[in-house]
C-alpha atoms as a PDB file:
ATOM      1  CA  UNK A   1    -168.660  62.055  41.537  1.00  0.00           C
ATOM      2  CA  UNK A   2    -170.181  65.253  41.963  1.00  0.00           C
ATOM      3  CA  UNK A   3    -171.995  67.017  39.720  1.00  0.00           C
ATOM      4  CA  UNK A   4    -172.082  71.025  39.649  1.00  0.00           C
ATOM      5  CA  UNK A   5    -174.321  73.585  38.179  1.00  0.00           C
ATOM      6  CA  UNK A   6    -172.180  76.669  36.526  1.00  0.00           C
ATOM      7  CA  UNK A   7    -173.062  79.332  35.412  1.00  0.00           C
ATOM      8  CA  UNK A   8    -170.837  81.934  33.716  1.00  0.00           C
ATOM      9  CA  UNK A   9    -170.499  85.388  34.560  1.00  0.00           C
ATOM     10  CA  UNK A  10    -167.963  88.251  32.566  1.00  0.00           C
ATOM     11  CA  UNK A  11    -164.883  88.027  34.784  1.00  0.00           C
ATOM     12  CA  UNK A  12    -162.999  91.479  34.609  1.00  0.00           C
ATOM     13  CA  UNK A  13    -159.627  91.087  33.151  1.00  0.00           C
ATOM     14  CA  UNK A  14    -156.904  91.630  35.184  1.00  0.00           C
ATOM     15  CA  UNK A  15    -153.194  91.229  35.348  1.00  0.00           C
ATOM     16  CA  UNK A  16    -151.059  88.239  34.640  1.00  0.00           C
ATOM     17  CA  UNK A  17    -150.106  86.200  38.217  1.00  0.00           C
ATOM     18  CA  UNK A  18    -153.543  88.154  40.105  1.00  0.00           C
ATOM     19  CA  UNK A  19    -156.052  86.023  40.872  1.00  0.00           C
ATOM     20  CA  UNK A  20    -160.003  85.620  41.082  1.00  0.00           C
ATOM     21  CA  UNK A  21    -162.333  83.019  43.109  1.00  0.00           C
ATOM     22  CA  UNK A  22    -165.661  81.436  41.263  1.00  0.00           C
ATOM     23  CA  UNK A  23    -167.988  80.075  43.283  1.00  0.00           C
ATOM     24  CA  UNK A  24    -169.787  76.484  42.566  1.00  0.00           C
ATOM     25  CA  UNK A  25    -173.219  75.221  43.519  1.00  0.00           C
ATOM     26  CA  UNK A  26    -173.088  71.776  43.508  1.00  0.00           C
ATOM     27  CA  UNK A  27    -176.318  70.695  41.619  1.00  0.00           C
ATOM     28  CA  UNK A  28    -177.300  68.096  44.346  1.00  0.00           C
ATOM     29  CA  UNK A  29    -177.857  70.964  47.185  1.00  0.00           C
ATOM     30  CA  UNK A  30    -174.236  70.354  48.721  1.00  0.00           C
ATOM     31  CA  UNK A  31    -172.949  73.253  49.783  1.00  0.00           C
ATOM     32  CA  UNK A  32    -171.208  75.736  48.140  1.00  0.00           C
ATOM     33  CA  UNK A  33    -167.376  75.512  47.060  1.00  0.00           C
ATOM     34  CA  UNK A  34    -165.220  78.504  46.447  1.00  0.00           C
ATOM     35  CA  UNK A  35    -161.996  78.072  43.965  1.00  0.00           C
ATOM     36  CA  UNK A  36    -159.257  80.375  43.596  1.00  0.00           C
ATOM     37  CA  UNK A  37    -157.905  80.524  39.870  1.00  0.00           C
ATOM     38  CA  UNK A  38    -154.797  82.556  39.316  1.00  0.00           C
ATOM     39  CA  UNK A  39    -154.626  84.582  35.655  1.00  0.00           C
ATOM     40  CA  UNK A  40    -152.326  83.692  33.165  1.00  0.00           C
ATOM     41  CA  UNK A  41    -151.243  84.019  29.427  1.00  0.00           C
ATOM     42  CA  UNK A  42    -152.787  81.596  27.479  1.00  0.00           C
ATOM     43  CA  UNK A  43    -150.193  81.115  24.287  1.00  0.00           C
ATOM     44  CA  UNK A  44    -151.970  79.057  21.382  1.00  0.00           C
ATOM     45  CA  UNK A  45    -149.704  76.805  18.733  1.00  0.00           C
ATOM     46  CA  UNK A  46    -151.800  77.421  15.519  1.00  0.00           C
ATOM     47  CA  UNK A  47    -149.248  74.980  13.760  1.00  0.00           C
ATOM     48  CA  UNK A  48    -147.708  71.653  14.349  1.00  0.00           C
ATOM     49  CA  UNK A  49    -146.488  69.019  11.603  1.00  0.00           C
ATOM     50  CA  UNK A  50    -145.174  66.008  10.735  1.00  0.00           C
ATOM     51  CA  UNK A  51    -143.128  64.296   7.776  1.00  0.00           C
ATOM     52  CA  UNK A  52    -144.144  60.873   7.319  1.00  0.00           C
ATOM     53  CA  UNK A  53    -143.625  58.205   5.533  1.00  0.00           C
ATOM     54  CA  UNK A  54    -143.545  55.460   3.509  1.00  0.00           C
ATOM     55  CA  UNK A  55    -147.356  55.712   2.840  1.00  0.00           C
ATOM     56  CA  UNK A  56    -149.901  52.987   2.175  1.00  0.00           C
ATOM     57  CA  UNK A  57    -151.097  52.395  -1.323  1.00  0.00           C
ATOM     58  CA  UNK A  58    -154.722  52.956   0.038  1.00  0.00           C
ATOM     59  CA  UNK A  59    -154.175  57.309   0.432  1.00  0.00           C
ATOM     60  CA  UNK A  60    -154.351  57.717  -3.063  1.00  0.00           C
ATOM     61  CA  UNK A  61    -153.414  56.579  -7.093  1.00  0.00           C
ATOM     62  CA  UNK A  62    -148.948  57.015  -6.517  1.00  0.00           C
ATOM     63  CA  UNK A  63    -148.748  57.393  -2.793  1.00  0.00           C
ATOM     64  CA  UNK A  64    -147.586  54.205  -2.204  1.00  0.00           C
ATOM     65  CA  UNK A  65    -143.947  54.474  -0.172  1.00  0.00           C
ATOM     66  CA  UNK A  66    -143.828  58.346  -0.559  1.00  0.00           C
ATOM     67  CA  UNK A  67    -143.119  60.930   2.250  1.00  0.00           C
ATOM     68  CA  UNK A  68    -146.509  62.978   3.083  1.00  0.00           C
ATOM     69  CA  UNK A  69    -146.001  66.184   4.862  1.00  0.00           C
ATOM     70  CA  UNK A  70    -148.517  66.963   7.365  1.00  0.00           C
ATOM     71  CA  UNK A  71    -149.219  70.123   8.525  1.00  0.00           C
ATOM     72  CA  UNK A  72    -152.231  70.780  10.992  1.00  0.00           C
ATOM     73  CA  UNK A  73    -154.038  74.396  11.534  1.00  0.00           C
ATOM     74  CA  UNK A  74    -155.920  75.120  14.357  1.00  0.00           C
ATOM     75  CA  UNK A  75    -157.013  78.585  14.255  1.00  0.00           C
ATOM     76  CA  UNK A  76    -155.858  81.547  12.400  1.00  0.00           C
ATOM     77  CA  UNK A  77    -154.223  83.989  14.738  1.00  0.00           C
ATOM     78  CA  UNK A  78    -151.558  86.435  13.926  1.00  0.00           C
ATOM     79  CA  UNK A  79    -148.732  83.810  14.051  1.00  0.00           C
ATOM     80  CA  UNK A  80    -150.827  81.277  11.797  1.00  0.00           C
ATOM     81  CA  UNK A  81    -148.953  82.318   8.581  1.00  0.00           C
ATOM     82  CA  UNK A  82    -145.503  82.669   9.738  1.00  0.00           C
ATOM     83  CA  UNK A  83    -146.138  79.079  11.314  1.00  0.00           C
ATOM     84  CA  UNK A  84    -147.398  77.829   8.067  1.00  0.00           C
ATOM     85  CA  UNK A  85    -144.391  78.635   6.360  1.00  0.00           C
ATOM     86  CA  UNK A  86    -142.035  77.330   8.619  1.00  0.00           C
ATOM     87  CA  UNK A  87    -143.629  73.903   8.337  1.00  0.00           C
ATOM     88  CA  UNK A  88    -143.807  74.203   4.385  1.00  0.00           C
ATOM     89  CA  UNK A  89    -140.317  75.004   4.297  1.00  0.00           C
ATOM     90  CA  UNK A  90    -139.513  72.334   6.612  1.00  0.00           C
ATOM     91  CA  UNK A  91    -141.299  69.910   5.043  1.00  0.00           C
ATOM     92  CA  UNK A  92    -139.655  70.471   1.759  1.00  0.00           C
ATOM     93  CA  UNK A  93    -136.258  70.461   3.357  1.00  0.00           C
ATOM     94  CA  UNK A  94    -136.344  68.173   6.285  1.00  0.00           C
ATOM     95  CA  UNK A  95    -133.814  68.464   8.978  1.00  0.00           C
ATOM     96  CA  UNK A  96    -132.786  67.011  12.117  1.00  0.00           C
ATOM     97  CA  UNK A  97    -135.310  68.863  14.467  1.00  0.00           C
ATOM     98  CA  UNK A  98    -138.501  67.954  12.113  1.00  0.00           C
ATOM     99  CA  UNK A  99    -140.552  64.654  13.636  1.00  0.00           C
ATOM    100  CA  UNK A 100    -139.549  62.324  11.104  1.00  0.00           C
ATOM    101  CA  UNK A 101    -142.069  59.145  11.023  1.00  0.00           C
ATOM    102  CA  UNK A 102    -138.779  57.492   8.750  1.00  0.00           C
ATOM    103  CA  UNK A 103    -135.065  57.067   8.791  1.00  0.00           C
ATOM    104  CA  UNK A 104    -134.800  59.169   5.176  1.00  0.00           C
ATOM    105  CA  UNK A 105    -134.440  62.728   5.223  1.00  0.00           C
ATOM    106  CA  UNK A 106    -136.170  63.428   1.923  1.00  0.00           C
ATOM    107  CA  UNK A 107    -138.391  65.871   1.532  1.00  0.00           C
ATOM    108  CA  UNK A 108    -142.039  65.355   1.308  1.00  0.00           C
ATOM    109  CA  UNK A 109    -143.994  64.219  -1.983  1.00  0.00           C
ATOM    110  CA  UNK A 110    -147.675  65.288  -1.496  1.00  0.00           C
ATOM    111  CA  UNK A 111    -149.090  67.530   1.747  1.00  0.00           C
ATOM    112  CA  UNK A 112    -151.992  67.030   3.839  1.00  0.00           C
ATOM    113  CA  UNK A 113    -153.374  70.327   5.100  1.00  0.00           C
ATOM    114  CA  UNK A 114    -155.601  69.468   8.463  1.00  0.00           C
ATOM    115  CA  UNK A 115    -158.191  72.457   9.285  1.00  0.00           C
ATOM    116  CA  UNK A 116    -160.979  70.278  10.783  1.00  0.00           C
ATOM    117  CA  UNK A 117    -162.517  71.886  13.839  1.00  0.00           C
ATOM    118  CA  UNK A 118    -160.846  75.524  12.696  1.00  0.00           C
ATOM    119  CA  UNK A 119    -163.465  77.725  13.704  1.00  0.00           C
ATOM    120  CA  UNK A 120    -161.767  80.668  11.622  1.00  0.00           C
ATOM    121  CA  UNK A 121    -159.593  83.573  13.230  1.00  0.00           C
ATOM    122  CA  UNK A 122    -158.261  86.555  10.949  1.00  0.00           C
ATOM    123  CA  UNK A 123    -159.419  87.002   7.682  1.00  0.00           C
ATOM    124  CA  UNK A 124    -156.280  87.799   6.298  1.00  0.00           C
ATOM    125  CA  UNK A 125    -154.091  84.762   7.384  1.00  0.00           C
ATOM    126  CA  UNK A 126    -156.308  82.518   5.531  1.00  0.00           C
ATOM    127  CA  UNK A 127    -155.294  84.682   2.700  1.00  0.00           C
ATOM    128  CA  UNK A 128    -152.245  84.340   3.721  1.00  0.00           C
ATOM    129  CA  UNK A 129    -151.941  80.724   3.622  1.00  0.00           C
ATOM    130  CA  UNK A 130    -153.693  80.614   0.174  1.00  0.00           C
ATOM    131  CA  UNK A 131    -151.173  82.284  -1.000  1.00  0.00           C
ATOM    132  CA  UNK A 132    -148.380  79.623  -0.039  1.00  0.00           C
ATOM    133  CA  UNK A 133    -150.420  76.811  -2.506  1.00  0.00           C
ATOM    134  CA  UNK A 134    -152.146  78.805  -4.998  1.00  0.00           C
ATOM    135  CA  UNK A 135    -150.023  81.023  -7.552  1.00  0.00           C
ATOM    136  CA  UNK A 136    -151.973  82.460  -9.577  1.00  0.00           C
ATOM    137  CA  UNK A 137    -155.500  83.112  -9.617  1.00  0.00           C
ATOM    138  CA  UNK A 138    -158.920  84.540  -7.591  1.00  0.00           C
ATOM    139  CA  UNK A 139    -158.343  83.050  -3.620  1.00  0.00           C
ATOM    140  CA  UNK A 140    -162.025  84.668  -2.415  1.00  0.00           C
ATOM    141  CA  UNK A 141    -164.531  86.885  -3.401  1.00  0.00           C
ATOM    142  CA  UNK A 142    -166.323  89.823  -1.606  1.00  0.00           C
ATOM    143  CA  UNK A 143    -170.000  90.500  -2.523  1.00  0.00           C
ATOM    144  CA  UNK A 144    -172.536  92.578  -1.222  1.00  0.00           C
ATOM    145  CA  UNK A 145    -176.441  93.419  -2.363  1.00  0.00           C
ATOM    146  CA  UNK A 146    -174.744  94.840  -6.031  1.00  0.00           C
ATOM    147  CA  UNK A 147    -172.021  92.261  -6.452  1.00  0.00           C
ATOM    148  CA  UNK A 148    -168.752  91.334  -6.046  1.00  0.00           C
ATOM    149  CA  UNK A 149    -167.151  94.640  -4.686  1.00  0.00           C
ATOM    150  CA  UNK A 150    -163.662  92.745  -3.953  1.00  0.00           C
ATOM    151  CA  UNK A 151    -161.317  90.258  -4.769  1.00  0.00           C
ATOM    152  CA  UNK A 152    -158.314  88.692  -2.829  1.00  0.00           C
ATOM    153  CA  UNK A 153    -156.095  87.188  -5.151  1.00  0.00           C
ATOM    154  CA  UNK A 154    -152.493  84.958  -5.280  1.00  0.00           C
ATOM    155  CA  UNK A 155    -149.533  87.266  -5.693  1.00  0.00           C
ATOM    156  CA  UNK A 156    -146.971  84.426  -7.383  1.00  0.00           C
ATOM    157  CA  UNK A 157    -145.530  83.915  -4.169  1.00  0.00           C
ATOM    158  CA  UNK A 158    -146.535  80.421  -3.631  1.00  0.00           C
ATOM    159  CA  UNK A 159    -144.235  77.681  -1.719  1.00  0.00           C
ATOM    160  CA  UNK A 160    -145.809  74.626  -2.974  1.00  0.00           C
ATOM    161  CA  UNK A 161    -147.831  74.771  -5.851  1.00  0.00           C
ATOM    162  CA  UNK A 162    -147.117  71.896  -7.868  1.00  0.00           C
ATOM    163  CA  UNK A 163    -147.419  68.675  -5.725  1.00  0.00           C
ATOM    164  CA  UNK A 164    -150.860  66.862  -4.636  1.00  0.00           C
ATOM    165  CA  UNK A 165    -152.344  68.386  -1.788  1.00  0.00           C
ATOM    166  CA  UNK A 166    -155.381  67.323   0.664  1.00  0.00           C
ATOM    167  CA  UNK A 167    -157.354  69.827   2.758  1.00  0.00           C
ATOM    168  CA  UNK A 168    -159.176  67.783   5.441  1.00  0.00           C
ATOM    169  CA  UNK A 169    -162.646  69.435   6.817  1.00  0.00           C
ATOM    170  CA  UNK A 170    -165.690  68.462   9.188  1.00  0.00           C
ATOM    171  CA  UNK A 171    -168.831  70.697  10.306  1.00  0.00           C
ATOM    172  CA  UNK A 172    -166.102  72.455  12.681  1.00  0.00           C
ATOM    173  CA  UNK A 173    -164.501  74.102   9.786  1.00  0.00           C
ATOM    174  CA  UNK A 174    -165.928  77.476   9.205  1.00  0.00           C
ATOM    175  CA  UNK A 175    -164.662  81.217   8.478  1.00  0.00           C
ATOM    176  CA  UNK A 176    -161.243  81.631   7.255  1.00  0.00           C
ATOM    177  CA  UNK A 177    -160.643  78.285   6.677  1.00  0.00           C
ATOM    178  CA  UNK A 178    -163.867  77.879   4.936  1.00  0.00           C
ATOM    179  CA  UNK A 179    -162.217  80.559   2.583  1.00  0.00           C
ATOM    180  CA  UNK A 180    -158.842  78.571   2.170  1.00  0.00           C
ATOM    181  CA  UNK A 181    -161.050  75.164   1.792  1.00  0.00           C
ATOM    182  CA  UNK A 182    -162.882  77.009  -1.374  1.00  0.00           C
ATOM    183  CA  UNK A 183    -160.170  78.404  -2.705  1.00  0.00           C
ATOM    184  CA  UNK A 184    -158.135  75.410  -2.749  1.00  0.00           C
ATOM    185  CA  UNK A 185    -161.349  73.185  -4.051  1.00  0.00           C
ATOM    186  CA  UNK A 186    -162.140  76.016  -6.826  1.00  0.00           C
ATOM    187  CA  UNK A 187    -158.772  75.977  -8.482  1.00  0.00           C
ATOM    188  CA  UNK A 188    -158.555  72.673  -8.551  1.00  0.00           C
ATOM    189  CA  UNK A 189    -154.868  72.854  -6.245  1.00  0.00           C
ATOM    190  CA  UNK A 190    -156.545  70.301  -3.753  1.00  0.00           C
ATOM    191  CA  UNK A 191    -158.681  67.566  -2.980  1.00  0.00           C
ATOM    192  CA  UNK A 192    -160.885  68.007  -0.112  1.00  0.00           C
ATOM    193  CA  UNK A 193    -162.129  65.256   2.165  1.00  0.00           C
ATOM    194  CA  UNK A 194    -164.610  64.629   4.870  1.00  0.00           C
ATOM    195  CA  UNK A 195    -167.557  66.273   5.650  1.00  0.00           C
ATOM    196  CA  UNK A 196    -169.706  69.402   5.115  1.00  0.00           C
ATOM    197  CA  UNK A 197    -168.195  72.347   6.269  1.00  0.00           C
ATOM    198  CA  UNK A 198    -170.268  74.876   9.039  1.00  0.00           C
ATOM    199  CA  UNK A 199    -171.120  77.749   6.445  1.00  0.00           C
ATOM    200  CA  UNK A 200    -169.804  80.866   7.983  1.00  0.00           C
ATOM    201  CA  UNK A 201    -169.032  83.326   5.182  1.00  0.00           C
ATOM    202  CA  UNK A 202    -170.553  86.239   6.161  1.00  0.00           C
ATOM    203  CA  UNK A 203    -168.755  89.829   7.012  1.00  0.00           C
ATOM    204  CA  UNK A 204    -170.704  92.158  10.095  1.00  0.00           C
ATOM    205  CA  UNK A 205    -170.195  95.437  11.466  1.00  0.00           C
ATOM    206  CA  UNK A 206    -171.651  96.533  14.867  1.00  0.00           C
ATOM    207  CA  UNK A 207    -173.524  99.241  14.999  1.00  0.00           C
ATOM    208  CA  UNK A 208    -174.622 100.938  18.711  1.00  0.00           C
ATOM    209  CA  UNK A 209    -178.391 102.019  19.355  1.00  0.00           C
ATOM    210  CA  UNK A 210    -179.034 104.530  21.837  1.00  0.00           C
ATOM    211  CA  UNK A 211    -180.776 102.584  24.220  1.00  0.00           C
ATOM    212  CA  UNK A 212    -176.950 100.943  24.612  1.00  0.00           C
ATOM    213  CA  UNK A 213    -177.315  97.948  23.039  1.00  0.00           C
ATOM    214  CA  UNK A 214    -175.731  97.281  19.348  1.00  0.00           C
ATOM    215  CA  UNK A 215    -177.244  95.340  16.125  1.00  0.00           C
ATOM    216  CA  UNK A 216    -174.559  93.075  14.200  1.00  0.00           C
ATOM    217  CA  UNK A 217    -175.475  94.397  10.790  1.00  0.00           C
ATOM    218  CA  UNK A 218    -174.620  91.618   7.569  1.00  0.00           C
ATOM    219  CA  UNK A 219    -172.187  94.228   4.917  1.00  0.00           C
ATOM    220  CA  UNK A 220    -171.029  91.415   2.921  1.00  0.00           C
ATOM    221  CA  UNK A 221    -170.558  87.910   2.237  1.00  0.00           C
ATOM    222  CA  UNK A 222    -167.669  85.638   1.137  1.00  0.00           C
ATOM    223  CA  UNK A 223    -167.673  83.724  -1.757  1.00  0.00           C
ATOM    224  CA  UNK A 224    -165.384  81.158  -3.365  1.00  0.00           C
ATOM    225  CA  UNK A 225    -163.369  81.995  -6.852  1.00  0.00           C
ATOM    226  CA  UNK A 226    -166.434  80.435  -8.619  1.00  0.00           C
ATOM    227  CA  UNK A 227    -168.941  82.913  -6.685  1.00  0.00           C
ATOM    228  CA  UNK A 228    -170.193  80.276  -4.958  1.00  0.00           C
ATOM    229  CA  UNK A 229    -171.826  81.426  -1.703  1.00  0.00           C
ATOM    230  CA  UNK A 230    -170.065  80.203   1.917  1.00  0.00           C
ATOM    231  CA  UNK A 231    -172.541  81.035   4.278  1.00  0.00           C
ATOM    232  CA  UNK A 232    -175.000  78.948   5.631  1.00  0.00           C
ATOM    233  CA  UNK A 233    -173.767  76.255   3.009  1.00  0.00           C
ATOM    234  CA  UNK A 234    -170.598  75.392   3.647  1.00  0.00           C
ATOM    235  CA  UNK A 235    -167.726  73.665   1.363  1.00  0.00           C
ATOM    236  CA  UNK A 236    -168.443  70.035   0.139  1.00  0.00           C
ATOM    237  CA  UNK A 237    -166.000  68.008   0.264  1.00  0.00           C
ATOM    238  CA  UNK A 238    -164.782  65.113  -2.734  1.00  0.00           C
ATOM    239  CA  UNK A 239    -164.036  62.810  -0.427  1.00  0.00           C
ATOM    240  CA  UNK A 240    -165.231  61.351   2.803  1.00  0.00           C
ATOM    241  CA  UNK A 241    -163.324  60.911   5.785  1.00  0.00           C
ATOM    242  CA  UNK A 242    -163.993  58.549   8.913  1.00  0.00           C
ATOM    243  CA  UNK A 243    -164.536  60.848  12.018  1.00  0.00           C
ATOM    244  CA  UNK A 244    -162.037  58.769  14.363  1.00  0.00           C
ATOM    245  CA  UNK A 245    -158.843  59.887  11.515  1.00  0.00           C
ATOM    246  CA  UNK A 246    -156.342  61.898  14.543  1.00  0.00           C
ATOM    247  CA  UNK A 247    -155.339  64.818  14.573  1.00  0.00           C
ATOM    248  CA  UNK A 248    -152.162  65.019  15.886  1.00  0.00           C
ATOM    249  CA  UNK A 249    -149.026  64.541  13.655  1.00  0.00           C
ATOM    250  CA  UNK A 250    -147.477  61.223  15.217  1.00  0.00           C
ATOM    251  CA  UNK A 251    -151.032  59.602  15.095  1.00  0.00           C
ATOM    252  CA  UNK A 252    -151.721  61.202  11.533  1.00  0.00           C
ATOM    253  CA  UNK A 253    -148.473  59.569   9.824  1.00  0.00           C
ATOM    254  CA  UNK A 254    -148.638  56.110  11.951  1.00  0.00           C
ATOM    255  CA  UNK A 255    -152.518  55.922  10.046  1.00  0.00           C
ATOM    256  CA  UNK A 256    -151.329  56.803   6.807  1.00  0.00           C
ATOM    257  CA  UNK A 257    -148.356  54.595   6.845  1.00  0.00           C
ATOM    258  CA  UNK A 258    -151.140  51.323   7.278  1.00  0.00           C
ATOM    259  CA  UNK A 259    -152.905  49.313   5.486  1.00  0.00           C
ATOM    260  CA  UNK A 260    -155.985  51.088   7.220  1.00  0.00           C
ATOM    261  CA  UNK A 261    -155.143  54.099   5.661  1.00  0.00           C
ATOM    262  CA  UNK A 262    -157.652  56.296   3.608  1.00  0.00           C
ATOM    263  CA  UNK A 263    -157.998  58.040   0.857  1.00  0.00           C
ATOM    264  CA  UNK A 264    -156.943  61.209   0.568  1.00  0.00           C
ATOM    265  CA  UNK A 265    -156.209  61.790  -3.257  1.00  0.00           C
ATOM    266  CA  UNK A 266    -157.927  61.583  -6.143  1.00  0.00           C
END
């Protein structure tokens, strides 16, 4: 196997179906080898889900033989919240085009809401997605050096509001779903489970210098509905979670349909 050094250089942008050639030094001396990539549209799925079901005993007190809905987020992009609801309305109304992990076509009892290794994305479509579990009530807080200076709030629009709900995190959770996390967490809509979250909840404007460089300046910071800081502390979580629980939807609901299932409710 060869091994190659790479180092990474701002490629200009160019147009879809043109192409551009990177050059690679293999490490060992080797010579040099020239590859042609071709540019291309790179369309992300923020959203995919599952129904499954009957669940093990072990996810939580009443879970036993109920229909979870799964619904995984993997950035917040400007199709995140549309997405979202599709899969919530789904979910609650099965039909024959949803993955169905069972021959009933009920719809689903509790949700799982996966947003481990969600780095963030737009500020507003975690909002957004608040809004679809929480009815009522503060989702996140903006504060600066004299205090909270604004507050994002539920609009009694919610989806789902009612039945249990898990929001599953690790140390790749940060940003906007950092802000969903807390809001969940601080009115008590959802358990959370697995690990410490990253801690990004701060908001930065760029300001030039004249030399042609810029300074990212701190304005503000994010803060849950119980103006609890994000940044550089992260959300903890109630429950734990073992690192090797998948992430895809098929995996997801064949786990939580076993006896090797964990817990996810409280």
């Amino acid at each position: 196997m060869r091994h190659y050094s790479l180092v990474w250089l701002l490629i200009p942008q160019g147009e879809e179906g043109t192409t551009v050639d990177i050059l690679l030094q293999p490490v060992s001396g080797r010579p040099s080898k020239t590859i042609s990539l071709t540019r291309q549209q790179i369309k992300i799925i923020p959203v995919s889900y599952a129904l499954c079901g009957p669940t093990s005993s072990s996810v939580g007190p009443g879970a036993e033989g109920s229909k979870l809905g799964y619904i995984r987020i993997a950035t917040f992009n400007k199709n995140t919240a549309e997405a979202t609801q599709e899969a919530l309305l789904a979910l609650k109304r099965p039909c024959h085009v949803l993955l169905v992990m069972s021959a009933q076509r009920e719809g689903a009892q509790r949700y799982v809401l996966d947003v481990r290794n969600n780095g963030g994305g737009l500020f507003p479509a975690g909002v957004q997605v608040a809004r679809m579990f929480i009815n009522a009530g503060d989702i996140v807080l903006i504060a600066d050096s004299q205090g909270v200076r604004d507050t994002y709030s539920a609009d009694f629009t919610a989806i789902e509001d009612k039945k249990p709900l898990s929001v599953l995190v690790n140390r790749g959770t940060a940003s906007a779903a950092e802000v969903l996390t807390g809001a969940l967490q601080d009115q008590r809509r959802a358990v959370v489970a697995g690990e410490q979250t990253f801690g990004k909840g701060i908001i930065q404007t760029v300001v030039p210098l004249s030399d042609g460089s810029a300074v990212a300046v701190t304005v503000a910071a994010y803060q849950t509905p119980n103006e609890v800081s994000i940044n550089k502390v992260g959300i903890t979580p109630d429950l734990s979670l073992p690192e090797d629980v998948p992430s895809t939807p098929q995996a997801f609901c064949s786990l939580v349909q076993s006896s090797n299932a964990p817990p996810l409710y409280k």
